[in-house]
mmCIF file of C-alpha atoms and ligand atoms in Angstrom:
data_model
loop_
_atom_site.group_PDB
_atom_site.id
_atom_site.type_symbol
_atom_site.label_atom_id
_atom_site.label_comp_id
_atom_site.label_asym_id
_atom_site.label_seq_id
_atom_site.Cartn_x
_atom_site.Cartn_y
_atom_site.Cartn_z
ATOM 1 C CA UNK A 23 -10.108 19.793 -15.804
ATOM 2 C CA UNK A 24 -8.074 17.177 -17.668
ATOM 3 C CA UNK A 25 -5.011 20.260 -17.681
ATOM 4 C CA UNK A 26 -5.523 20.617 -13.853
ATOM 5 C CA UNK A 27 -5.127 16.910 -13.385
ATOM 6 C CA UNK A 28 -2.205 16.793 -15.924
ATOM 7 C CA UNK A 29 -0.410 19.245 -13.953
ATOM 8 C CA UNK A 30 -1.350 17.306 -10.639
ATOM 9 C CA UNK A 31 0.514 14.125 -12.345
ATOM 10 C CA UNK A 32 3.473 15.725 -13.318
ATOM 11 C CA UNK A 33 3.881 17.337 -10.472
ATOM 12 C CA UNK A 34 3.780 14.569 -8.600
ATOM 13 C CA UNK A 35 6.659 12.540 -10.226
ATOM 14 C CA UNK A 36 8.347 15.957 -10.025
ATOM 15 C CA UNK A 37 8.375 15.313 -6.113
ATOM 16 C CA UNK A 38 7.748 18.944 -6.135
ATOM 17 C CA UNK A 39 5.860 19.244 -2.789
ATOM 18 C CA UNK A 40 4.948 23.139 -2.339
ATOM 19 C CA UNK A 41 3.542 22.878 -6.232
ATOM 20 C CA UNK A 42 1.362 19.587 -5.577
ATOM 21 C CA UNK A 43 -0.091 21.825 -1.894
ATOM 22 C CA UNK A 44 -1.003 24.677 -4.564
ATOM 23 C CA UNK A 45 -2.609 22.358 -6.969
ATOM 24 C CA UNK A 46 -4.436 20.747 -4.716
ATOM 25 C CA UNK A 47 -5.916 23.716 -3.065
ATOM 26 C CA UNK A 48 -6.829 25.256 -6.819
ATOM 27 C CA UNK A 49 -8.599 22.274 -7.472
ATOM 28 C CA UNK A 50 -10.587 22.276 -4.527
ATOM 29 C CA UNK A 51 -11.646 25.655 -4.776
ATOM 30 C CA UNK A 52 -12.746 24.795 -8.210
ATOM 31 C CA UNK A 53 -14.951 22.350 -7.110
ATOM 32 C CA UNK A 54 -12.487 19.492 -7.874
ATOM 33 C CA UNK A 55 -13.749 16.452 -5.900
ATOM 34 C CA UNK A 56 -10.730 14.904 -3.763
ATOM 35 C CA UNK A 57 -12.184 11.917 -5.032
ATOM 36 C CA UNK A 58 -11.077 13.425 -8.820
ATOM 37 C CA UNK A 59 -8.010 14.308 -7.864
ATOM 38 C CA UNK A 60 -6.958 11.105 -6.276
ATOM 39 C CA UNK A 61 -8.773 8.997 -9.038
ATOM 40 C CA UNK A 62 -7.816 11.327 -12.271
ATOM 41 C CA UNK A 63 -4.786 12.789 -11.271
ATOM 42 C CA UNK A 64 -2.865 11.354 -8.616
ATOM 43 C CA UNK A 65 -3.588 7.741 -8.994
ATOM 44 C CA UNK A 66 -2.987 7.487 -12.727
ATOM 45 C CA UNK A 67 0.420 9.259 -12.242
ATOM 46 C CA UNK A 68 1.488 7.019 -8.701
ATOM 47 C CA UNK A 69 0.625 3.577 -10.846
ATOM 48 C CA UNK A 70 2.746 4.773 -14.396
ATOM 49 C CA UNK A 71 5.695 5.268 -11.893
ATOM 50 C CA UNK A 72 5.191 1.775 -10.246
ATOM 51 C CA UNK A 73 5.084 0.309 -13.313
ATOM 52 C CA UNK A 74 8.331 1.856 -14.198
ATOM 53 C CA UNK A 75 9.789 0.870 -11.174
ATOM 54 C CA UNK A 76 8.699 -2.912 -11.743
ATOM 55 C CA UNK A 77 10.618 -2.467 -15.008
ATOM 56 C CA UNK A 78 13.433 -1.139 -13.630
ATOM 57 C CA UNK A 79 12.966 2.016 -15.319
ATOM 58 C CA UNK A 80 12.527 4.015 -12.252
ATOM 59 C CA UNK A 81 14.564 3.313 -8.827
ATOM 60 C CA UNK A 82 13.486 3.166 -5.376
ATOM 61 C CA UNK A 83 14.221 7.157 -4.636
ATOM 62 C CA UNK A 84 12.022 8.587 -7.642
ATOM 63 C CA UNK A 85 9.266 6.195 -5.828
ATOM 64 C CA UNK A 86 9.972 7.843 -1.892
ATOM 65 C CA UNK A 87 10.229 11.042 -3.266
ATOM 66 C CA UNK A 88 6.281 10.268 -5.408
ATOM 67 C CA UNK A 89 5.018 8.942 -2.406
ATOM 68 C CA UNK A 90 6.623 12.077 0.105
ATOM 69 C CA UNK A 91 4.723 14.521 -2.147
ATOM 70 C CA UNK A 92 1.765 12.748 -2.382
ATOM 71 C CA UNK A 93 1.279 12.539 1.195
ATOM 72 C CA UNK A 94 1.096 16.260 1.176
ATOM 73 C CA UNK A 95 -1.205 16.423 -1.492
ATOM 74 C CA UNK A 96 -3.495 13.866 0.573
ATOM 75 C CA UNK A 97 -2.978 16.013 4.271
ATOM 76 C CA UNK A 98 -4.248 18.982 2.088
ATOM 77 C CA UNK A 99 -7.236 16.924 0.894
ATOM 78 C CA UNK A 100 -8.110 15.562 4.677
ATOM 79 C CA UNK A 101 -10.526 17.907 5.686
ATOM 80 C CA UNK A 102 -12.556 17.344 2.216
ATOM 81 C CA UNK A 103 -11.837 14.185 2.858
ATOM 82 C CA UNK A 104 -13.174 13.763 6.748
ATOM 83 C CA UNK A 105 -16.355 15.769 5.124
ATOM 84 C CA UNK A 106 -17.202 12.592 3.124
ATOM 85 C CA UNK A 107 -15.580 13.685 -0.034
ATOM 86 C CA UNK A 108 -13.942 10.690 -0.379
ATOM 87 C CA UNK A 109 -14.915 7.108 0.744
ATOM 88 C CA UNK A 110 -12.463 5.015 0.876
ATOM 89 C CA UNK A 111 -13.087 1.802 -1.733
ATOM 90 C CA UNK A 112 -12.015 -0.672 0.411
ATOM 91 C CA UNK A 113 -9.669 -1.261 3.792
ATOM 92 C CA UNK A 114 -6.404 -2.733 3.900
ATOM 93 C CA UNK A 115 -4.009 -4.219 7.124
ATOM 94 C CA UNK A 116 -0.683 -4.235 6.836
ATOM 95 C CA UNK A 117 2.401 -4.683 8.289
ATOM 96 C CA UNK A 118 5.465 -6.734 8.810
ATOM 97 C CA UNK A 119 5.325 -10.299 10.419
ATOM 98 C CA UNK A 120 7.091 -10.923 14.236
ATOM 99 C CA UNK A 121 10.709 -10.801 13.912
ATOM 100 C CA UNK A 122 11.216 -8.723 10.750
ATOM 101 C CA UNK A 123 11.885 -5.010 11.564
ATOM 102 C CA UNK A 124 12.071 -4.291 7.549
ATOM 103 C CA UNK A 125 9.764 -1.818 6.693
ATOM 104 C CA UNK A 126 11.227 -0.179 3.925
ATOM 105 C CA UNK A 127 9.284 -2.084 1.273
ATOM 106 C CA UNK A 128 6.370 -2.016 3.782
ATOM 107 C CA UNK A 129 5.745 1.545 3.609
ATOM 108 C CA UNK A 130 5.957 1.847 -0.110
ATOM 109 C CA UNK A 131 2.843 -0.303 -0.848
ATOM 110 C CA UNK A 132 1.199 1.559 1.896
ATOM 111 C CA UNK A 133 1.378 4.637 0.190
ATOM 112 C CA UNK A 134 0.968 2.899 -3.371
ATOM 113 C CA UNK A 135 -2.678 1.173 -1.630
ATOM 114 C CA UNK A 136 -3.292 4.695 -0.071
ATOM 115 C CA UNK A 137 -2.779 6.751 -3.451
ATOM 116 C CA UNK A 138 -5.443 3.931 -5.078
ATOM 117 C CA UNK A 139 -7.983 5.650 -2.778
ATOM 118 C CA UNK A 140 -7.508 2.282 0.157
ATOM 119 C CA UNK A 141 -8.034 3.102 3.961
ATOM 120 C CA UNK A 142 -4.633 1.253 5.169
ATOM 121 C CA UNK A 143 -4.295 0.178 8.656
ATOM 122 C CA UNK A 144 -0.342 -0.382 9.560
ATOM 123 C CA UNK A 145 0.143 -2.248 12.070
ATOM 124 C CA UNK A 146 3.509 -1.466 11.568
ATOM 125 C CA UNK A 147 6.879 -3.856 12.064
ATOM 126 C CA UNK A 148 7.563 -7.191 14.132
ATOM 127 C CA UNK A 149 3.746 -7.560 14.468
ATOM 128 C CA UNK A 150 2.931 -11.117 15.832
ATOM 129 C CA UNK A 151 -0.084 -12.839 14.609
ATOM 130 C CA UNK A 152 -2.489 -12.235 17.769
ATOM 131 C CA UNK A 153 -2.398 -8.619 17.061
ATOM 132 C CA UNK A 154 -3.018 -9.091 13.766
ATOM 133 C CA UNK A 155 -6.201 -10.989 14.464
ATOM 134 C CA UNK A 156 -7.011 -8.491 17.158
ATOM 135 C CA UNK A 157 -7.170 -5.631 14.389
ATOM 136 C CA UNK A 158 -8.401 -8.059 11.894
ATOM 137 C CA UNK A 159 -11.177 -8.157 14.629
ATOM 138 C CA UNK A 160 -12.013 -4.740 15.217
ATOM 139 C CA UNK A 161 -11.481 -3.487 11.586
ATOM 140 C CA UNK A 162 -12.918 -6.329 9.391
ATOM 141 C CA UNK A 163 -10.410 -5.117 6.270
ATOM 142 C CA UNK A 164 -11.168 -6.312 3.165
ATOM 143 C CA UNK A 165 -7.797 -7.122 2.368
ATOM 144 C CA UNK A 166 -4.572 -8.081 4.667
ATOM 145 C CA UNK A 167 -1.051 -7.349 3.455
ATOM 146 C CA UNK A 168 2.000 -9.192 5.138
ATOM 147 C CA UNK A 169 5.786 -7.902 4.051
ATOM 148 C CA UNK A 170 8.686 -10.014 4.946
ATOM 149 C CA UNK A 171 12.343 -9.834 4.302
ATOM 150 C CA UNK A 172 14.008 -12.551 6.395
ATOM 151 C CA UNK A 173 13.823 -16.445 5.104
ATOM 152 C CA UNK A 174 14.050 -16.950 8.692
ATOM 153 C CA UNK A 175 10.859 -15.221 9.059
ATOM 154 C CA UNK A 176 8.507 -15.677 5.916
ATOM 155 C CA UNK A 177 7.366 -18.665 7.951
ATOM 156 C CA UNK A 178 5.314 -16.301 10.190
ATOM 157 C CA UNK A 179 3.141 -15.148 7.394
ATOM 158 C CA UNK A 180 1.689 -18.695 6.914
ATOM 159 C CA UNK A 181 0.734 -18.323 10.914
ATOM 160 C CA UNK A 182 -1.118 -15.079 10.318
ATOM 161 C CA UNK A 183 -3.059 -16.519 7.486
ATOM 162 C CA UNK A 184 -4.212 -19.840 9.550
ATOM 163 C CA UNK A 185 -4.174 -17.449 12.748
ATOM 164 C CA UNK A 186 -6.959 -15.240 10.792
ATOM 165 C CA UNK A 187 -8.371 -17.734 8.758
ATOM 166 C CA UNK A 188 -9.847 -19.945 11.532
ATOM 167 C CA UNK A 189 -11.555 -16.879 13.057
ATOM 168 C CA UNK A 190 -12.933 -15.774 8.881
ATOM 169 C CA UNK A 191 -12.107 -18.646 6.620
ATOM 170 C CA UNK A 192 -12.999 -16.155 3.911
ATOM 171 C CA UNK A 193 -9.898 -13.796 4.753
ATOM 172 C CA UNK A 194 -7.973 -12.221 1.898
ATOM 173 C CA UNK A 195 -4.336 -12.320 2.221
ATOM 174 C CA UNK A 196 -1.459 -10.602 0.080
ATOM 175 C CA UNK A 197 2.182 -11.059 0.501
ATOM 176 C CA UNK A 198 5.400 -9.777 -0.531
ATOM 177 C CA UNK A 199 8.905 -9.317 0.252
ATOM 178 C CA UNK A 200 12.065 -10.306 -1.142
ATOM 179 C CA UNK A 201 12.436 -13.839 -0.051
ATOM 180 C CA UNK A 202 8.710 -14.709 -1.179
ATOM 181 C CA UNK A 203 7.978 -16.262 -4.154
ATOM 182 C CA UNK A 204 4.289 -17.110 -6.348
ATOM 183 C CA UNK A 205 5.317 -20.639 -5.225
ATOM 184 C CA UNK A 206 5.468 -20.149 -1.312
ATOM 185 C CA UNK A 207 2.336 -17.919 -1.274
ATOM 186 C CA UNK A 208 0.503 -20.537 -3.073
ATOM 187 C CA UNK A 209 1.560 -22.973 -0.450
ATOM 188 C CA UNK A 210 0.665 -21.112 2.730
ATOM 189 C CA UNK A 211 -3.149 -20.004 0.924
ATOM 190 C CA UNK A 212 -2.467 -16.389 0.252
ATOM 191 C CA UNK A 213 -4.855 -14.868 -2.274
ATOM 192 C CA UNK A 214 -1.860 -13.520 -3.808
ATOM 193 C CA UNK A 215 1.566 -12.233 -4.591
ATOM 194 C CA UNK A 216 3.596 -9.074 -5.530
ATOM 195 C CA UNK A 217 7.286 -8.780 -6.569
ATOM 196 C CA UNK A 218 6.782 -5.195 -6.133
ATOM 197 C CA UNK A 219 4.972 -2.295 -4.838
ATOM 198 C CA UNK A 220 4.009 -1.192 -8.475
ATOM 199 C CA UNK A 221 2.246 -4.706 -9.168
ATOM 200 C CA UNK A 222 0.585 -4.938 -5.664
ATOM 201 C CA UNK A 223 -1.737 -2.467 -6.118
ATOM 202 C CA UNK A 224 -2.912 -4.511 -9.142
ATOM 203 C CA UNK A 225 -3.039 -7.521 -7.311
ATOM 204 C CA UNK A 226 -4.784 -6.459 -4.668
ATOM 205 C CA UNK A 227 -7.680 -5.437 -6.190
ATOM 206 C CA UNK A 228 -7.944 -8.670 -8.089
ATOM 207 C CA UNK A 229 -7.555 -10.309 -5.315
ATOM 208 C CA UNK A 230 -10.795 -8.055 -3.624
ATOM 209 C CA UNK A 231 -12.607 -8.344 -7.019
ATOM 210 C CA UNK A 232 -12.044 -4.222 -8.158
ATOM 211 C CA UNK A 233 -10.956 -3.263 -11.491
HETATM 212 CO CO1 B1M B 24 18.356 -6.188 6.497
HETATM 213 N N1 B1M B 24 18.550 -7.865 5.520
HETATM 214 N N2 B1M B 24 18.741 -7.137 8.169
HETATM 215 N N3 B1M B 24 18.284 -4.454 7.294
HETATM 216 N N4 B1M B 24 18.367 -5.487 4.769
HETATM 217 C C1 B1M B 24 18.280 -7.842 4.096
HETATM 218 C C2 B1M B 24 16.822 -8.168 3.829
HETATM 219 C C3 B1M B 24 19.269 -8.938 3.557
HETATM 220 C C4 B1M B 24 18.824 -9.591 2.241
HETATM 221 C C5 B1M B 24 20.699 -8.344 3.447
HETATM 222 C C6 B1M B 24 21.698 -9.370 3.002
HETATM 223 O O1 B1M B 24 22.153 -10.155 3.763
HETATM 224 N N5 B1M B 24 22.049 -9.360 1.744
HETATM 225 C C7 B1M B 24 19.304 -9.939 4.762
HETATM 226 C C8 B1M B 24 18.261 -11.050 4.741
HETATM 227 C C9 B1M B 24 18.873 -12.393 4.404
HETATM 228 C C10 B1M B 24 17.838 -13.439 4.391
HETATM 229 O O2 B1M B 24 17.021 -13.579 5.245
HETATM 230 N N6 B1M B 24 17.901 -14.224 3.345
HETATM 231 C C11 B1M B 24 19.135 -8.995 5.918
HETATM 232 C C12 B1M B 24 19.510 -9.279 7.246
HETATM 233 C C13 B1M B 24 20.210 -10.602 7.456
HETATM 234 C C14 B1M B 24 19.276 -8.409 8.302
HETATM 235 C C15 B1M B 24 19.613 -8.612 9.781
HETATM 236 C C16 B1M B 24 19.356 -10.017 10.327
HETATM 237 C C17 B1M B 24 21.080 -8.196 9.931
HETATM 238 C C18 B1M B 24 21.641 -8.448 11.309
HETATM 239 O O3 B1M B 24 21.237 -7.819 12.244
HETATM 240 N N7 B1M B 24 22.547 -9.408 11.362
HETATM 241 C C19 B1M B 24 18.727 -7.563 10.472
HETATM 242 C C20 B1M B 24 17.363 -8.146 10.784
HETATM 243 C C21 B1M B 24 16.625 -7.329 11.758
HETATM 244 C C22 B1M B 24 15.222 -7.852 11.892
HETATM 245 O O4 B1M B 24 14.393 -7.589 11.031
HETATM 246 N N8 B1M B 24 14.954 -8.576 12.942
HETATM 247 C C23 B1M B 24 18.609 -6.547 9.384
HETATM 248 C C24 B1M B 24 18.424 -5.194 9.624
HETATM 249 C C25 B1M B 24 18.331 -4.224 8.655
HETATM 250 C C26 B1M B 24 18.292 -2.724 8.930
HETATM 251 C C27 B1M B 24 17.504 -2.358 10.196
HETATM 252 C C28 B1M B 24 19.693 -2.215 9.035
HETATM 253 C C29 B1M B 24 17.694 -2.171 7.585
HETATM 254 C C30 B1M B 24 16.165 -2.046 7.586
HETATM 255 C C31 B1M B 24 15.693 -0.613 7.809
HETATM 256 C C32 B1M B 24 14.229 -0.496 7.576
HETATM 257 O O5 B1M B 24 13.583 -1.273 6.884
HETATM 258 N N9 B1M B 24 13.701 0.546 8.192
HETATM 259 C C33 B1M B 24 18.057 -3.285 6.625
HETATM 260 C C34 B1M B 24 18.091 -3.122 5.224
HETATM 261 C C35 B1M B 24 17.906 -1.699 4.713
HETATM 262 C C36 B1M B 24 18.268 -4.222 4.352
HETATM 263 C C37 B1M B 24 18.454 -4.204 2.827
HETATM 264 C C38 B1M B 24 19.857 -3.672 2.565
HETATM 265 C C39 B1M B 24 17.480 -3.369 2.039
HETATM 266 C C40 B1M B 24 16.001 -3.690 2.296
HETATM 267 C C41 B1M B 24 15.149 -2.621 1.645
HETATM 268 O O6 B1M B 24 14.622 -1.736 2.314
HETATM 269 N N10 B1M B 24 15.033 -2.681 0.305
HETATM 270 C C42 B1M B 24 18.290 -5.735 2.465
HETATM 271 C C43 B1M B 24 19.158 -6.179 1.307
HETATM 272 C C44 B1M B 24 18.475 -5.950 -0.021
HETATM 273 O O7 B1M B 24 17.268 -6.089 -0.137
HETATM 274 N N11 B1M B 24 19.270 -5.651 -0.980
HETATM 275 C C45 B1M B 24 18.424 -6.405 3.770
HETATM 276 C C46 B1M B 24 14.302 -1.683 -0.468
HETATM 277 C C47 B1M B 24 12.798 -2.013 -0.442
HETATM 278 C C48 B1M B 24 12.043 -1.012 -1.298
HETATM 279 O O8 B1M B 24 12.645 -3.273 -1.018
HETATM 280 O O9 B1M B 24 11.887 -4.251 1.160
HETATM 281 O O10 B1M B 24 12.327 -5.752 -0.860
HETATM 282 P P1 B1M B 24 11.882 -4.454 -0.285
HETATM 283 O O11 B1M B 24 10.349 -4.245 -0.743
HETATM 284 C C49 B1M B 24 9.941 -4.370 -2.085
HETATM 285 C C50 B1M B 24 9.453 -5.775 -2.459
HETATM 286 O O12 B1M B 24 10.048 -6.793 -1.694
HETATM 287 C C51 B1M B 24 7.977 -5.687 -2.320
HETATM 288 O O13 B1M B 24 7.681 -4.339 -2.681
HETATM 289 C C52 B1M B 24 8.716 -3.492 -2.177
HETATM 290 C C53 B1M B 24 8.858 -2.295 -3.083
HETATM 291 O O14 B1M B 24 8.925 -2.650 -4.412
HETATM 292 N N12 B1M B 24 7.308 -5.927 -1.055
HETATM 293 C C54 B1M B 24 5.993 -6.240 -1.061
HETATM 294 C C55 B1M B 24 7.722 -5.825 0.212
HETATM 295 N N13 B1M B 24 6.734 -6.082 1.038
HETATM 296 C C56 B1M B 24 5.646 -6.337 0.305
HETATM 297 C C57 B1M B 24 4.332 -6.638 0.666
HETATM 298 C C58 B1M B 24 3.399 -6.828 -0.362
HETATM 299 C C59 B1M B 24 3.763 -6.762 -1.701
HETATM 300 C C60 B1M B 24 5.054 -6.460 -2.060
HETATM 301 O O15 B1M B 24 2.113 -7.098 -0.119
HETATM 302 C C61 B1M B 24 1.631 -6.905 1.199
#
């Protein structure tokens, strides 16, 4: 077992997509929870790699090319995982605020949430604050995530928190992007901030109160 999910890591960072499809199948015929795999082998591997990355021991292609192949490892899980195999811990939005089209950045902590075993709803780029209440609305998340690139439009996540807020004044909020700063999420009430993909994982469950 603690092989299998070895091999699942390595493979993994590899980026070594037709290997990580085998794997994953073995390990479901075994009787390999998805739930296992995500937790014992996937997860474990995705968060030493962000950490690199915040060091600036990995770079931004090594992370893409992680988060490409464990996409495929997840599609080959989805059926186990549609069965009930897997509940999903806890429910994220994202996306990027009106007026950024960035979503570079965006998509990485996606998949970084996703491989930590989240549900993530994107909402995708330029996504003004209505809509983000409106799925806030119907989804009830646990946890928002806003990404913004532009000075010009960092101002726009402070909207989506008060936007949010009035309608569940106990809203969770993280934010990231270049241009922010601790300082300017502290001022506009978000429940926290990442420089990186790598650290937002571990943010956001602090922020959502799981280890
Ligand atoms: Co744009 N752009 N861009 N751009 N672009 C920047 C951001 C810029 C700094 C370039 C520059 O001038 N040096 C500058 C912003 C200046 C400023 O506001 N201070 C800029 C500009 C000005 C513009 C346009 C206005 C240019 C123009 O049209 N005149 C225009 C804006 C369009 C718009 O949004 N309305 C524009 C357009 C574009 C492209 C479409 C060409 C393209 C985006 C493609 C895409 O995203 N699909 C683009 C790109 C690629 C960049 C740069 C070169 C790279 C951004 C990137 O993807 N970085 C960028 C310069 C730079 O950053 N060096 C630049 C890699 C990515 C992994 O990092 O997105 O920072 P990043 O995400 C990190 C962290 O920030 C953090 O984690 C990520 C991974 O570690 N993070 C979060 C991000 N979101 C988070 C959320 C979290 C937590 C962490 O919690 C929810």
């Amino acid at each position: 077992m603690n092989e299998r999910m070895t091999s699942l890591g390595e493979t993994l960072l590899a980026g070594d997509v037709e290997a990580i499809k085998r794997l994953t199948e073995e390990a479901l015929s075994a009787g390999t929870t998805p739930q296992a795999i995500l937790e014992k082998g996937l997860r474990p591997a995705m968060e030493s790699l962000g950490e690199r990355f915040s060091r600036g021991e990995a770079f931004l292609p090594e992370l893409l090319v992680a988060a490409e192949t464990m996409k495929a490892s997840m599609e080959v899980m989805q059926p186990a995982i549609v069965r009930g195999g897997v509940a999903p811990k806890a429910t994220m939005l994202l996306g990027t605020v009106e007026g950024d089209i960035h979503d570079i950045g965006k998509n990485l902590v996606k998949m970084m949430f996703e491989g930590a075993g989240f549900k993530v709803i994107d909402l995708d780029i330029n996504v003004k604050a209505a809509r983000f209440l409106e799925a806030y609305h119907k989804e009830r998340p646990d946890l928002v995530g806003l990404s913004s690139l532009l000075t010009t439009t960092i101002g726009e996540m402070e909207k989506v928190i008060q936007t949010i807020r009035e309608f569940d004044p106990e809203a969770k909020f993280i934010v990231g992007g270049a241009p922010v700063t601790q300082a300017f999420a502290d001022r506009i009430g978000a429940n926290g901030y990442a420089p990186d993909a790598g650290k937002a994982v571990k943010v956001g469950n602090r922020i959502i109160g799981r280890s």
